[in-house]
Amino acid sequence: MRATILPLTPVTPDLGHWEARVQLLVKPKRYAHVQRVALLAQQIAQANGLSDQEIEQAYAAGILHDIARDLPDSELLRLAPPECEIDARHPLALHGRAARTMLARWGYGDQTVLDAVEDHTTGPRGQRPVSACVYIADVSEPGRGVNDDIRELALHDLNAALNRAIVSKVTYLQGRGIQVHPRTLQCYESLPGVTSSAASIPFPPLQPSRNEAPSPHTASSHTSSTQPSSTEH
């Protein structure tokens, strides 16, 4: 039997202050998502034996990850200048980087939390367990109604869950001829058993379509059994 994972009481200094800002800047439905992500990220961190500090950081990053998600495209582009074509064509892909910029300018200083906030749309850069917890929590929190397998796996094996989520996303996008965000490709290529030659097969530019706009989870965000677009989360 799997042990019951009890939520921890977050003790990140002044987190209530930051959480209040999030609540002001996002829609009520998204705020409910943020709360579920924070709790699940905390549970995943706890289940995988992360330190008390990392457990707190996972919760804080979950609370903060979507603080820029409901900003207009013009503001996202101002806060996070595009790094690639996907960013320029689909500014929603920038909301992780934009959130980091906002928080840093407002004086939030925990770099591990900021990394996780930035990484939640495209995948962890390097060995960043807190980022992995938040990425997985974002794509699999119960409110999404998908990726239950990834959520369950993450409560036993964080690395395996991350691998499954990233491989699923890249495979789905490439199989449909959709560009994968360069950062997501880098994350994919860093996975065990993946070769850069297999990951970097060129695909034609993303063609805008009225019937199929890239979802926020696609090339630049989270994905899995239900594929998001290169731009969301």
Coordinates of N, CA and C in Angstrom, one line a residue:
M1 N 0.8 -1.2 0.0 CA 0.0 0.0 0.0 C 0.9 1.2 0.0
R2 N 0.4 2.2 -0.8 CA 1.2 3.5 -0.8 C 0.9 4.3 0.4
A3 N 1.9 4.9 1.0 CA 1.7 5.7 2.2 C 0.9 6.9 1.8
T4 N 0.1 7.4 2.8 CA -0.7 8.6 2.5 C 0.3 9.8 2.6
I5 N 0.2 10.7 1.7 CA 1.1 11.9 1.7 C 0.3 13.0 2.3
L6 N 0.8 13.5 3.4 CA 0.1 14.6 4.0 C 0.6 16.0 3.6
P7 N -0.2 16.9 3.2 CA 0.3 18.3 2.8 C 1.1 18.9 4.0
L8 N 2.1 19.6 3.6 CA 2.9 20.3 4.6 C 2.4 21.7 4.7
T9 N 2.6 22.3 5.8 CA 2.3 23.7 5.9 C 3.4 24.6 5.4
P10 N 3.2 25.3 4.3 CA 4.3 26.1 3.7 C 4.8 27.2 4.7
V11 N 6.1 27.3 4.7 CA 6.6 28.3 5.7 C 7.5 29.3 4.9
T12 N 7.4 29.3 3.6 CA 8.2 30.3 2.8 C 7.9 31.7 3.3
P13 N 8.9 32.5 3.6 CA 8.7 33.8 4.1 C 7.8 34.6 3.2
D14 N 6.8 35.3 3.8 CA 6.0 36.2 3.0 C 5.3 35.6 1.8
L15 N 5.1 34.2 1.8 CA 4.4 33.6 0.7 C 3.0 34.1 0.6
G16 N 2.4 34.4 1.7 CA 1.0 34.9 1.6 C 0.9 36.2 0.9
H17 N 1.9 37.1 1.0 CA 2.0 38.3 0.3 C 2.0 38.1 -1.2
W18 N 2.8 37.1 -1.7 CA 3.0 36.8 -3.1 C 1.7 36.1 -3.6
E19 N 1.1 35.2 -2.8 CA -0.1 34.5 -3.2 C -1.2 35.5 -3.4
A20 N -1.3 36.6 -2.6 CA -2.3 37.6 -2.8 C -2.1 38.3 -4.1
R21 N -0.9 38.5 -4.5 CA -0.6 39.1 -5.8 C -1.1 38.2 -7.0
V22 N -0.8 37.0 -6.8 CA -1.3 36.0 -7.9 C -2.8 36.1 -8.0
Q23 N -3.5 36.1 -6.9 CA -4.9 36.0 -6.9 C -5.5 37.3 -7.6
L24 N -4.8 38.4 -7.4 CA -5.2 39.6 -8.1 C -5.0 39.6 -9.6
L25 N -4.0 38.9 -10.0 CA -3.6 38.9 -11.4 C -4.1 37.8 -12.3
V26 N -4.7 36.8 -11.8 CA -5.2 35.7 -12.6 C -6.7 35.5 -12.4
K27 N -7.3 34.9 -13.3 CA -8.8 34.6 -13.2 C -9.0 33.6 -12.1
P28 N -10.2 33.6 -11.5 CA -10.6 32.7 -10.4 C -10.3 31.2 -10.8
K29 N -10.7 30.8 -12.0 CA -10.5 29.4 -12.4 C -9.0 29.1 -12.4
R30 N -8.2 30.0 -12.9 CA -6.8 29.8 -12.9 C -6.2 29.7 -11.5
Y31 N -6.7 30.6 -10.7 CA -6.2 30.6 -9.3 C -6.4 29.2 -8.6
A32 N -7.6 28.6 -8.9 CA -7.9 27.3 -8.4 C -6.9 26.3 -8.9
H33 N -6.5 26.4 -10.2 CA -5.5 25.5 -10.8 C -4.1 25.7 -10.1
V34 N -3.8 27.0 -9.9 CA -2.5 27.3 -9.2 C -2.5 26.6 -7.8
Q35 N -3.5 26.7 -7.1 CA -3.5 26.0 -5.8 C -3.4 24.5 -5.9
R36 N -4.0 23.9 -6.9 CA -3.8 22.5 -7.0 C -2.4 22.1 -7.4
V37 N -1.8 22.9 -8.3 CA -0.4 22.7 -8.7 C 0.5 22.8 -7.6
A38 N 0.3 23.8 -6.7 CA 1.2 24.0 -5.6 C 1.1 22.8 -4.6
L39 N -0.1 22.4 -4.3 CA -0.2 21.3 -3.4 C 0.4 20.0 -4.0
L40 N 0.1 19.7 -5.3 CA 0.6 18.5 -5.9 C 2.2 18.6 -6.0
A41 N 2.7 19.7 -6.4 CA 4.2 19.9 -6.5 C 4.8 19.6 -5.1
Q42 N 4.2 20.1 -4.1 CA 4.7 19.8 -2.7 C 4.6 18.3 -2.4
Q43 N 3.5 17.7 -2.7 CA 3.4 16.3 -2.4 C 4.4 15.4 -3.2
I44 N 4.6 15.8 -4.5 CA 5.6 15.1 -5.3 C 7.0 15.2 -4.7
A45 N 7.3 16.5 -4.3 CA 8.7 16.7 -3.7 C 8.8 15.9 -2.4
Q46 N 7.8 15.9 -1.6 CA 7.8 15.1 -0.3 C 8.0 13.6 -0.6
A47 N 7.2 13.1 -1.6 CA 7.2 11.7 -1.9 C 8.6 11.2 -2.4
N48 N 9.3 12.1 -3.1 CA 10.6 11.8 -3.7 C 11.8 12.1 -2.8
G49 N 11.5 12.4 -1.5 CA 12.6 12.6 -0.6 C 13.4 13.9 -0.7
L50 N 12.8 14.9 -1.3 CA 13.5 16.2 -1.4 C 13.6 16.8 0.0
S51 N 14.5 17.8 0.1 CA 14.7 18.4 1.4 C 13.5 19.2 1.8
D52 N 13.4 19.6 3.1 CA 12.4 20.4 3.6 C 12.3 21.8 2.8
Q53 N 13.5 22.3 2.5 CA 13.6 23.6 1.8 C 13.1 23.4 0.4
E54 N 13.4 22.3 -0.3 CA 13.0 22.1 -1.6 C 11.4 21.8 -1.7
I55 N 10.9 21.2 -0.7 CA 9.5 21.0 -0.6 C 8.7 22.3 -0.5
E56 N 9.3 23.2 0.3 CA 8.7 24.5 0.4 C 8.8 25.3 -0.9
Q57 N 10.0 25.1 -1.6 CA 10.2 25.8 -2.8 C 9.3 25.3 -3.9
A58 N 9.0 24.0 -3.9 CA 8.1 23.4 -4.9 C 6.7 24.0 -4.7
Y59 N 6.3 24.2 -3.4 CA 4.9 24.7 -3.2 C 4.9 26.2 -3.6
A60 N 5.9 27.0 -3.3 CA 6.0 28.4 -3.6 C 6.0 28.6 -5.1
A61 N 6.7 27.8 -5.8 CA 6.8 27.9 -7.3 C 5.5 27.5 -7.9
G62 N 4.8 26.5 -7.3 CA 3.4 26.2 -7.8 C 2.5 27.3 -7.7
I63 N 2.5 28.0 -6.6 CA 1.7 29.2 -6.4 C 2.0 30.3 -7.4
L64 N 3.3 30.5 -7.7 CA 3.7 31.6 -8.5 C 3.8 31.4 -10.0
H65 N 3.7 30.1 -10.4 CA 4.1 29.8 -11.8 C 3.2 30.5 -12.9
D66 N 2.0 30.7 -12.6 CA 1.1 31.3 -13.6 C 0.8 32.8 -13.4
I67 N 1.6 33.5 -12.6 CA 1.3 34.8 -12.3 C 1.2 35.7 -13.5
A68 N 1.9 35.4 -14.6 CA 1.8 36.2 -15.8 C 0.9 35.5 -16.9
R69 N 0.2 34.5 -16.6 CA -0.5 33.7 -17.6 C -1.7 34.4 -18.2
D70 N -2.3 35.4 -17.5 CA -3.4 36.1 -18.0 C -3.1 37.5 -18.5
L71 N -1.8 37.8 -18.7 CA -1.4 39.1 -19.2 C -1.6 39.1 -20.7
P72 N -1.8 40.3 -21.3 CA -2.0 40.4 -22.7 C -0.7 40.1 -23.4
D73 N -0.8 39.7 -24.7 CA 0.4 39.3 -25.5 C 1.5 40.5 -25.5
S74 N 1.0 41.7 -25.6 CA 2.0 42.8 -25.7 C 2.8 42.9 -24.4
E75 N 2.2 42.6 -23.3 CA 3.0 42.7 -22.0 C 3.9 41.5 -21.9
L76 N 3.5 40.3 -22.3 CA 4.4 39.1 -22.3 C 5.6 39.4 -23.2
L77 N 5.4 40.0 -24.3 CA 6.5 40.3 -25.2 C 7.4 41.3 -24.7
R78 N 6.9 42.2 -23.9 CA 7.7 43.3 -23.3 C 8.6 42.7 -22.2
L79 N 7.9 41.8 -21.4 CA 8.6 41.3 -20.2 C 9.6 40.2 -20.6
A80 N 9.4 39.5 -21.7 CA 10.2 38.4 -22.1 C 10.4 38.4 -23.6
P81 N 11.3 39.2 -24.1 CA 11.6 39.2 -25.5 C 11.8 37.9 -26.2
P82 N 11.2 37.6 -27.3 CA 11.2 36.3 -27.9 C 12.7 35.8 -28.2
E83 N 12.8 34.5 -27.9 CA 14.1 33.8 -28.2 C 14.1 33.1 -29.5
C84 N 12.9 32.8 -30.0 CA 12.8 32.0 -31.2 C 11.4 32.3 -31.9
E85 N 11.2 31.7 -33.0 CA 10.0 31.9 -33.8 C 8.7 31.6 -33.0
I86 N 8.8 30.5 -32.3 CA 7.6 30.1 -31.6 C 7.2 31.1 -30.5
D87 N 8.2 31.7 -29.9 CA 7.9 32.8 -28.9 C 7.3 34.0 -29.6
A88 N 7.8 34.3 -30.7 CA 7.3 35.5 -31.4 C 5.9 35.3 -31.9
R89 N 5.6 34.1 -32.4 CA 4.3 33.8 -33.0 C 3.2 33.4 -32.0
H90 N 3.7 32.9 -30.9 CA 2.8 32.5 -29.8 C 3.2 33.0 -28.5
P91 N 3.0 34.3 -28.2 CA 3.5 34.9 -27.0 C 3.1 34.2 -25.7
L92 N 2.1 33.4 -25.7 CA 1.7 32.6 -24.5 C 2.8 31.7 -24.0
A93 N 3.7 31.3 -25.0 CA 4.8 30.5 -24.6 C 5.8 31.2 -23.7
L94 N 5.7 32.5 -23.6 CA 6.6 33.4 -22.8 C 6.1 33.6 -21.4
H95 N 5.0 33.0 -21.0 CA 4.5 33.5 -19.7 C 5.3 32.9 -18.5
G96 N 6.1 31.9 -18.7 CA 7.0 31.4 -17.6 C 8.1 32.4 -17.4
R97 N 8.8 32.8 -18.6 CA 9.9 33.8 -18.5 C 9.4 35.1 -18.0
A98 N 8.2 35.5 -18.5 CA 7.6 36.8 -18.1 C 7.3 36.8 -16.6
A99 N 6.8 35.7 -16.1 CA 6.6 35.6 -14.6 C 7.8 35.8 -13.8
R100 N 8.9 35.1 -14.3 CA 10.2 35.3 -13.6 C 10.6 36.7 -13.6
T101 N 10.5 37.4 -14.7 CA 10.9 38.8 -14.8 C 10.1 39.7 -13.8
M102 N 8.8 39.5 -13.8 CA 7.9 40.2 -12.9 C 8.3 40.0 -11.4
L103 N 8.5 38.8 -11.1 CA 8.8 38.4 -9.7 C 10.1 39.0 -9.3
A104 N 11.1 38.9 -10.1 CA 12.5 39.4 -9.8 C 12.4 40.9 -9.7
R105 N 11.7 41.6 -10.5 CA 11.6 43.1 -10.5 C 10.9 43.5 -9.2
W106 N 10.0 42.7 -8.7 CA 9.3 43.0 -7.5 C 10.0 42.6 -6.2
G107 N 11.2 42.0 -6.4 CA 12.1 41.7 -5.3 C 12.0 40.2 -4.8
Y108 N 11.4 39.4 -5.5 CA 11.4 37.9 -5.1 C 12.8 37.4 -5.5
G109 N 13.4 36.8 -4.5 CA 14.8 36.5 -4.7 C 15.2 35.0 -4.6
D110 N 14.3 34.1 -4.4 CA 14.7 32.6 -4.4 C 14.9 32.1 -5.8
Q111 N 16.2 31.9 -6.2 CA 16.5 31.6 -7.5 C 16.0 30.2 -7.9
T112 N 15.9 29.3 -7.0 CA 15.3 27.9 -7.3 C 13.9 28.0 -7.7
V113 N 13.1 28.8 -6.9 CA 11.7 29.1 -7.2 C 11.6 29.8 -8.6
L114 N 12.4 30.8 -8.8 CA 12.3 31.5 -10.1 C 12.7 30.6 -11.3
D115 N 13.6 29.7 -11.1 CA 14.0 28.7 -12.1 C 12.7 27.9 -12.4
A116 N 12.1 27.4 -11.4 CA 10.9 26.5 -11.6 C 9.8 27.2 -12.3
V117 N 9.6 28.5 -11.9 CA 8.5 29.3 -12.6 C 8.8 29.5 -14.0
E118 N 10.1 29.8 -14.4 CA 10.5 29.9 -15.8 C 10.4 28.6 -16.5
D119 N 10.8 27.5 -15.9 CA 10.9 26.2 -16.6 C 9.5 25.6 -16.8
H120 N 8.5 26.0 -16.2 CA 7.2 25.2 -16.2 C 6.6 25.2 -17.5
T121 N 6.9 26.0 -18.5 CA 6.3 26.0 -19.8 C 7.1 25.1 -20.8
T122 N 8.4 24.9 -20.6 CA 9.2 24.2 -21.6 C 9.9 23.0 -21.0
G123 N 10.0 22.9 -19.7 CA 10.7 21.7 -19.1 C 11.9 22.2 -18.4
P124 N 12.3 21.4 -17.4 CA 13.5 21.8 -16.5 C 14.8 21.9 -17.3
R125 N 15.5 22.9 -17.0 CA 16.9 23.0 -17.7 C 17.9 22.4 -16.7
G126 N 18.4 21.3 -17.1 CA 19.4 20.6 -16.2 C 18.7 19.8 -15.1
Q127 N 19.5 19.4 -14.1 CA 19.0 18.7 -13.0 C 18.4 19.6 -11.9
R128 N 17.2 19.9 -12.1 CA 16.5 20.8 -11.2 C 15.2 20.1 -10.6
P129 N 15.4 19.4 -9.5 CA 14.2 18.6 -9.0 C 13.0 19.5 -8.7
V130 N 13.2 20.7 -8.2 CA 12.0 21.5 -7.9 C 11.3 21.9 -9.2
S131 N 12.1 22.2 -10.2 CA 11.4 22.5 -11.5 C 10.7 21.3 -12.0
A132 N 11.3 20.1 -11.8 CA 10.6 18.9 -12.3 C 9.3 18.7 -11.6
C133 N 9.3 18.9 -10.3 CA 8.0 18.8 -9.5 C 6.9 19.7 -10.0
V134 N 7.3 20.9 -10.3 CA 6.3 21.9 -10.7 C 5.8 21.6 -12.1
Y135 N 6.8 21.2 -13.0 CA 6.4 20.9 -14.4 C 5.4 19.8 -14.4
I136 N 5.7 18.7 -13.6 CA 4.8 17.5 -13.6 C 3.5 17.9 -13.0
A137 N 3.5 18.7 -11.9 CA 2.3 19.0 -11.2 C 1.4 19.8 -12.1
D138 N 2.0 20.7 -12.9 CA 1.2 21.6 -13.8 C 0.5 20.8 -14.9
V139 N 1.2 19.8 -15.4 CA 0.5 19.0 -16.5 C -0.4 17.9 -16.0
S140 N -0.3 17.6 -14.7 CA -1.1 16.4 -14.3 C -2.0 16.7 -13.1
E141 N -2.1 17.9 -12.7 CA -3.0 18.2 -11.5 C -4.4 17.7 -11.8
P142 N -5.1 17.2 -10.8 CA -6.4 16.5 -11.1 C -7.4 17.3 -11.9
G143 N -7.4 18.7 -11.7 CA -8.3 19.5 -12.4 C -8.2 19.5 -13.9
R144 N -7.1 19.0 -14.4 CA -6.9 18.9 -15.9 C -7.7 17.7 -16.5
G145 N -7.9 16.7 -15.6 CA -8.6 15.6 -16.1 C -7.8 14.7 -17.0
V146 N -6.5 14.9 -17.1 CA -5.6 14.1 -17.9 C -4.3 13.8 -17.2
N147 N -3.5 12.9 -17.8 CA -2.2 12.6 -17.3 C -2.2 12.0 -15.9
D148 N -3.2 11.3 -15.5 CA -3.3 10.6 -14.2 C -2.1 9.7 -14.1
D149 N -1.7 9.0 -15.2 CA -0.6 8.1 -15.1 C 0.7 8.8 -14.7
I150 N 0.9 9.9 -15.2 CA 2.1 10.7 -14.9 C 2.1 11.2 -13.5
R151 N 1.0 11.6 -13.0 CA 0.8 12.0 -11.6 C 1.1 10.9 -10.7
E152 N 0.6 9.7 -10.9 CA 0.8 8.6 -10.1 C 2.3 8.1 -10.1
L153 N 2.9 8.2 -11.3 CA 4.3 7.8 -11.4 C 5.2 8.8 -10.7
A154 N 4.8 10.0 -10.7 CA 5.7 11.1 -10.1 C 5.7 10.9 -8.5
L155 N 4.7 10.3 -8.0 CA 4.6 10.1 -6.5 C 5.5 8.9 -6.1
H156 N 6.1 8.2 -7.1 CA 7.0 7.1 -6.9 C 8.4 7.4 -7.5
D157 N 8.4 8.0 -8.6 CA 9.7 8.1 -9.4 C 9.6 9.4 -10.2
L158 N 10.1 10.5 -9.7 CA 10.0 11.8 -10.3 C 10.7 11.8 -11.7
N159 N 11.9 11.2 -11.8 CA 12.6 11.2 -13.0 C 11.9 10.5 -14.1
A160 N 11.3 9.3 -13.8 CA 10.6 8.5 -14.8 C 9.4 9.3 -15.2
A161 N 8.7 10.0 -14.3 CA 7.5 10.8 -14.7 C 7.9 11.9 -15.6
L162 N 9.0 12.6 -15.3 CA 9.4 13.7 -16.2 C 9.8 13.2 -17.6
N163 N 10.5 12.1 -17.6 CA 10.8 11.5 -18.9 C 9.6 11.2 -19.7
R164 N 8.6 10.6 -19.1 CA 7.4 10.2 -19.8 C 6.7 11.4 -20.3
A165 N 6.6 12.5 -19.5 CA 5.9 13.7 -19.9 C 6.6 14.4 -21.1
I166 N 7.9 14.5 -21.0 CA 8.7 15.2 -22.1 C 8.7 14.3 -23.4
V167 N 8.9 13.1 -23.3 CA 8.9 12.2 -24.5 C 7.6 12.2 -25.1
S168 N 6.5 12.1 -24.3 CA 5.1 12.1 -24.8 C 4.9 13.4 -25.6
K169 N 5.3 14.5 -25.0 CA 5.1 15.8 -25.7 C 5.8 15.9 -27.0
V170 N 7.1 15.6 -27.0 CA 7.9 15.8 -28.2 C 7.5 14.8 -29.3
T171 N 7.2 13.6 -28.9 CA 6.7 12.6 -29.8 C 5.4 13.0 -30.5
Y172 N 4.5 13.5 -29.7 CA 3.2 14.0 -30.2 C 3.4 15.1 -31.2
L173 N 4.2 16.1 -30.8 CA 4.3 17.3 -31.7 C 5.1 17.0 -33.0
Q174 N 6.1 16.2 -32.8 CA 6.9 15.9 -34.0 C 6.1 15.0 -35.0
G175 N 5.3 14.1 -34.4 CA 4.4 13.2 -35.2 C 3.4 14.0 -36.0
R176 N 3.1 15.2 -35.5 CA 2.1 16.0 -36.3 C 2.8 17.1 -37.1
G177 N 4.1 17.1 -37.1 CA 4.8 18.1 -37.9 C 4.8 19.5 -37.3
I178 N 4.6 19.6 -35.9 CA 4.6 20.8 -35.2 C 5.9 21.1 -34.6
Q179 N 6.4 22.3 -34.8 CA 7.6 22.7 -34.2 C 7.6 22.5 -32.7
V180 N 8.8 22.1 -32.2 CA 8.9 21.9 -30.7 C 9.8 23.1 -30.3
H181 N 9.5 23.7 -29.2 CA 10.2 24.8 -28.6 C 11.7 24.3 -28.4
P182 N 12.7 25.2 -28.8 CA 14.1 24.8 -28.6 C 14.4 24.4 -27.2
R183 N 13.8 25.0 -26.2 CA 14.1 24.7 -24.8 C 13.6 23.3 -24.5
T184 N 12.4 23.0 -25.0 CA 11.8 21.6 -24.8 C 12.7 20.6 -25.4
L185 N 13.2 20.9 -26.6 CA 14.1 19.9 -27.3 C 15.4 19.7 -26.5
Q186 N 15.9 20.8 -25.9 CA 17.1 20.6 -25.1 C 16.8 19.7 -23.9
C187 N 15.6 19.9 -23.3 CA 15.3 19.1 -22.2 C 15.1 17.6 -22.6
Y188 N 14.5 17.4 -23.8 CA 14.3 16.1 -24.3 C 15.6 15.4 -24.6
E189 N 16.6 16.2 -25.3 CA 17.8 15.6 -25.6 C 18.7 15.2 -24.4
S190 N 18.4 15.8 -23.3 CA 19.1 15.5 -22.1 C 18.7 14.2 -21.4
L191 N 17.5 13.7 -21.8 CA 17.0 12.5 -21.2 C 17.8 11.3 -21.5
P192 N 17.9 10.3 -20.6 CA 18.6 9.1 -20.8 C 18.1 8.4 -22.1
G193 N 19.1 7.9 -22.9 CA 18.7 7.1 -24.1 C 18.2 7.9 -25.3
V194 N 18.2 9.3 -25.2 CA 17.8 10.1 -26.3 C 19.0 10.7 -27.0
T195 N 19.1 10.6 -28.3 CA 20.2 11.2 -29.1 C 19.8 12.5 -29.7
S196 N 20.7 13.4 -29.8 CA 20.3 14.7 -30.3 C 19.9 14.6 -31.8
S197 N 20.5 13.6 -32.5 CA 20.1 13.5 -33.9 C 18.6 13.1 -34.1
A198 N 18.2 12.2 -33.1 CA 16.8 11.8 -33.2 C 15.8 12.9 -32.8
A199 N 16.3 13.8 -31.9 CA 15.5 14.8 -31.4 C 15.4 16.0 -32.3
S200 N 16.3 16.2 -33.1 CA 16.4 17.5 -33.9 C 16.0 17.4 -35.3
I201 N 15.2 16.4 -35.6 CA 14.7 16.3 -37.0 C 13.9 17.5 -37.4
P202 N 14.3 18.2 -38.5 CA 13.6 19.4 -38.8 C 12.2 19.2 -39.3
F203 N 11.3 20.2 -38.9 CA 10.0 20.1 -39.3 C 9.6 21.5 -39.9
P204 N 8.6 21.5 -40.7 CA 8.2 22.8 -41.4 C 7.7 23.8 -40.3
P205 N 7.7 25.1 -40.6 CA 7.2 26.1 -39.7 C 5.8 25.8 -39.3
L206 N 5.4 26.2 -38.1 CA 4.0 26.0 -37.6 C 3.1 26.9 -38.5
Q207 N 2.1 26.2 -39.0 CA 1.1 27.0 -39.9 C -0.1 27.3 -39.0
P208 N -0.4 28.6 -38.9 CA -1.5 29.0 -38.1 C -2.8 28.4 -38.7
S209 N -3.7 28.0 -37.9 CA -4.9 27.4 -38.4 C -6.1 27.8 -37.5
R210 N -7.1 28.1 -38.1 CA -8.3 28.6 -37.3 C -8.8 27.4 -36.5
N211 N -8.7 26.2 -37.0 CA -9.2 25.1 -36.4 C -8.3 24.5 -35.4
E212 N -7.0 24.8 -35.5 CA -6.1 24.1 -34.6 C -5.0 25.1 -34.2
A213 N -5.3 25.9 -33.2 CA -4.2 26.8 -32.7 C -3.4 26.1 -31.7
P214 N -2.1 26.3 -31.6 CA -1.3 25.6 -30.7 C -1.8 25.9 -29.3
S215 N -1.9 24.9 -28.5 CA -2.4 25.1 -27.1 C -1.2 25.5 -26.3
P216 N -1.5 26.0 -25.1 CA -0.5 26.5 -24.2 C 0.5 25.5 -23.8
H217 N 0.2 24.2 -24.1 CA 1.2 23.2 -23.7 C 2.0 22.7 -24.8
T218 N 1.9 23.2 -25.9 CA 2.5 22.6 -27.1 C 4.0 22.7 -27.0
A219 N 4.6 23.2 -28.1 CA 6.0 23.2 -28.1 C 6.7 23.8 -26.9
S220 N 6.1 24.7 -26.3 CA 6.7 25.3 -25.2 C 6.1 25.0 -23.8
S221 N 5.2 24.2 -23.7 CA 4.7 23.9 -22.4 C 4.6 22.5 -22.1
H222 N 3.7 22.1 -21.2 CA 3.7 20.7 -20.7 C 2.8 20.0 -21.7
T223 N 3.0 18.7 -21.7 CA 2.2 17.8 -22.5 C 2.2 16.4 -22.0
S224 N 1.4 15.7 -22.5 CA 1.4 14.3 -22.2 C 0.4 13.6 -23.0
S225 N -0.4 12.7 -22.4 CA -1.4 12.0 -23.1 C -2.4 13.0 -23.8
T226 N -2.6 14.1 -23.2 CA -3.4 15.1 -23.9 C -2.5 16.2 -24.2
Q227 N -2.1 16.4 -25.4 CA -1.0 17.3 -25.8 C -1.4 18.7 -25.7
P228 N -0.6 19.5 -25.0 CA -0.7 20.9 -24.9 C 0.0 21.5 -26.1
S229 N 0.1 22.8 -26.2 CA 0.7 23.4 -27.3 C 2.1 23.9 -27.0
S230 N 2.7 24.5 -28.0 CA 4.0 25.0 -27.7 C 4.0 26.2 -26.9
T231 N 2.9 26.6 -26.4 CA 2.8 27.9 -25.8 C 2.1 28.0 -24.4
E232 N 1.6 27.0 -23.8 CA 0.8 27.3 -22.7 C 1.4 27.0 -21.3
H233 N 0.5 26.4 -20.5 CA 0.8 26.0 -19.1 C 0.6 27.1 -18.2

